[in-house]
PDB file of C-alpha atoms in Angstrom:
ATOM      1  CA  UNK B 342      29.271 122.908  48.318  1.00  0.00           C
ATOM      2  CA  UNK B 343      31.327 126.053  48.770  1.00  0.00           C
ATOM      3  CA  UNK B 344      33.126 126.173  52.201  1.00  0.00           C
ATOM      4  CA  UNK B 345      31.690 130.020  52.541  1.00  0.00           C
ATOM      5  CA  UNK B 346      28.228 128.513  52.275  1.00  0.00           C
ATOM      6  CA  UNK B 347      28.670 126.180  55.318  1.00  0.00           C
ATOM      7  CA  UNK B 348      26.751 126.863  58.659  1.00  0.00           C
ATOM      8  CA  UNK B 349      29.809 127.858  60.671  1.00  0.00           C
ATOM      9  CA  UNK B 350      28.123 127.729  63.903  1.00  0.00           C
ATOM     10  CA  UNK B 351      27.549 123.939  62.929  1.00  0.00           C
ATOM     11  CA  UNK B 352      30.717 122.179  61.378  1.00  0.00           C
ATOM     12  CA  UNK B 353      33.281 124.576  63.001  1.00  0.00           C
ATOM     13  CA  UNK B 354      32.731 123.303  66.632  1.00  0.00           C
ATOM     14  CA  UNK B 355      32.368 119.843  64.860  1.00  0.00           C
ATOM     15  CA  UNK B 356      35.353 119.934  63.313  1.00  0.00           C
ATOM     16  CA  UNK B 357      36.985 121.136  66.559  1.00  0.00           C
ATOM     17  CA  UNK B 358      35.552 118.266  68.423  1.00  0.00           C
ATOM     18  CA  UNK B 359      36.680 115.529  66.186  1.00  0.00           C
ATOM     19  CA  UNK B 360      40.846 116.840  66.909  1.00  0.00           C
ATOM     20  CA  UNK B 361      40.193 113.888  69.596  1.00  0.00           C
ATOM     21  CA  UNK B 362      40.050 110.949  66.867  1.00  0.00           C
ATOM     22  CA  UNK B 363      43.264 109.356  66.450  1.00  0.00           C
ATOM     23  CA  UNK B 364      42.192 106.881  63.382  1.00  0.00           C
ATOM     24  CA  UNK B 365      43.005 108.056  60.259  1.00  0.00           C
ATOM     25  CA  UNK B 366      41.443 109.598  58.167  1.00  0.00           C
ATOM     26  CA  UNK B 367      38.943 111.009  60.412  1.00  0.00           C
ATOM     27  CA  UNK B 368      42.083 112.868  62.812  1.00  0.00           C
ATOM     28  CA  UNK B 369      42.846 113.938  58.702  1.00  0.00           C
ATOM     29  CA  UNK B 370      39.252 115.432  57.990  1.00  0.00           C
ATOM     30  CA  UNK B 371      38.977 116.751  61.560  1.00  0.00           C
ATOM     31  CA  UNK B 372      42.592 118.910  61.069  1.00  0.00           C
ATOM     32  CA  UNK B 373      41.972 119.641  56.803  1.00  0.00           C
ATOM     33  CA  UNK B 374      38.079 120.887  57.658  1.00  0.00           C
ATOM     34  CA  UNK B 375      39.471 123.862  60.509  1.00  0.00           C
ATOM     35  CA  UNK B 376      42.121 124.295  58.015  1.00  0.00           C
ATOM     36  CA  UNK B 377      39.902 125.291  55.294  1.00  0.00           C
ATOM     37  CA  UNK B 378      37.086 126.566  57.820  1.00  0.00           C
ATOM     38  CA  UNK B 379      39.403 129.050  59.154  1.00  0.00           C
ATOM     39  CA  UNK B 380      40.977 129.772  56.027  1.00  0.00           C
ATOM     40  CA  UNK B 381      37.682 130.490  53.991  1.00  0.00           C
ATOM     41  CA  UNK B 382      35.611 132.161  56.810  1.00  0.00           C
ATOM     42  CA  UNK B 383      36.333 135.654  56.872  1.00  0.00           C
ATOM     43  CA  UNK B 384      34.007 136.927  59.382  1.00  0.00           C
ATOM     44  CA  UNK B 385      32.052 133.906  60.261  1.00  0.00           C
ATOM     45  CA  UNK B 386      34.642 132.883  62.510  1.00  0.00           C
ATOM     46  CA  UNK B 387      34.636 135.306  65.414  1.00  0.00           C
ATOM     47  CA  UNK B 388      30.992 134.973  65.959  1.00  0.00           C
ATOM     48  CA  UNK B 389      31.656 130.594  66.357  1.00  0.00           C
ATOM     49  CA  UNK B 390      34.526 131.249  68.967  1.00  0.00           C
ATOM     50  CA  UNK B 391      32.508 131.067  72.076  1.00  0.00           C
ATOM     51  CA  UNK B 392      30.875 127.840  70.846  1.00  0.00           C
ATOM     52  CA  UNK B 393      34.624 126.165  70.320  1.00  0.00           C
ATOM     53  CA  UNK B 394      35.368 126.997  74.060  1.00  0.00           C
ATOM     54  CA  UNK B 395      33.771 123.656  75.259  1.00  0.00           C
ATOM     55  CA  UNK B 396      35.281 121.234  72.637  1.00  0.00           C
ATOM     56  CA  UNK B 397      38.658 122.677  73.236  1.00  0.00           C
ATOM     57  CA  UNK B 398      38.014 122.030  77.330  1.00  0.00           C
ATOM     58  CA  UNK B 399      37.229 118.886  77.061  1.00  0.00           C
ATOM     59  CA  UNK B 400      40.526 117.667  74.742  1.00  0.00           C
ATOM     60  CA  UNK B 401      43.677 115.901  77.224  1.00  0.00           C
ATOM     61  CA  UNK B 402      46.964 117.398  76.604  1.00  0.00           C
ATOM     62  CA  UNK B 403      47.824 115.209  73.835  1.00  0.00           C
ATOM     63  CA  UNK B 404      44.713 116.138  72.011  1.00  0.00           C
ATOM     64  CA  UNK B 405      45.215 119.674  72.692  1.00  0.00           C
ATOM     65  CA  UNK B 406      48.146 120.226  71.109  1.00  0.00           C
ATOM     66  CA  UNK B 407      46.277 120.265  67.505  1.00  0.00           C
ATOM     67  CA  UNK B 408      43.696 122.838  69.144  1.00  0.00           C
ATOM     68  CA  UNK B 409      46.587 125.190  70.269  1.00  0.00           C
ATOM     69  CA  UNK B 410      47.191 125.518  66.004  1.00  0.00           C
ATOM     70  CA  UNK B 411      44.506 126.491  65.160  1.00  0.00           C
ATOM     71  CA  UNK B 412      43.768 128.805  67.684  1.00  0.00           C
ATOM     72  CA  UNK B 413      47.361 130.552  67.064  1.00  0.00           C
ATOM     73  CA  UNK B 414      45.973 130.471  63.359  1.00  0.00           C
ATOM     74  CA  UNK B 415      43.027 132.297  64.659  1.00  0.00           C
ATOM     75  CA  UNK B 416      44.755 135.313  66.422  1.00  0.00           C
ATOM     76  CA  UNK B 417      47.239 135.832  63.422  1.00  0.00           C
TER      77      UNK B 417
END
């Protein structure tokens, strides 16, 4: 399936959430799927923001770090 075609409001907060796993390769899949998410999105993105808020609360610093990324990747 084409990443464009993807419910955003779905796998995007998913995605987010799974920054948390430290087992490989889901901590891969978690980090590659924002990646391309983010990358592909366009103007799905800003609409999914508000719905990221809570998964990015709830990480520990360590976990956070990833977050941090990919919301600097967000803003530009």
């Amino acid at each position: 399936m084409e990443i464009e075609k993807l419910d955003y409001h779905h796998y995007l907060p998913l995605f987010f959430d799974g920054l948390c796993e430290i087992e490989h390769p889901y901590d891969f899949f978690a980090r590659q799927g924002i990646h391309d998410m983010l990358e592909h999105g366009g103007n799905k993105i800003l609409p999914v923001i508000p719905q990221l808020i809570v998964p990015i609360k709830s990480k520990n610093e360590f976990e956070f770090n990833p977050s941090f990324s990919f919301l600097s990747f967000l803003i530009g």
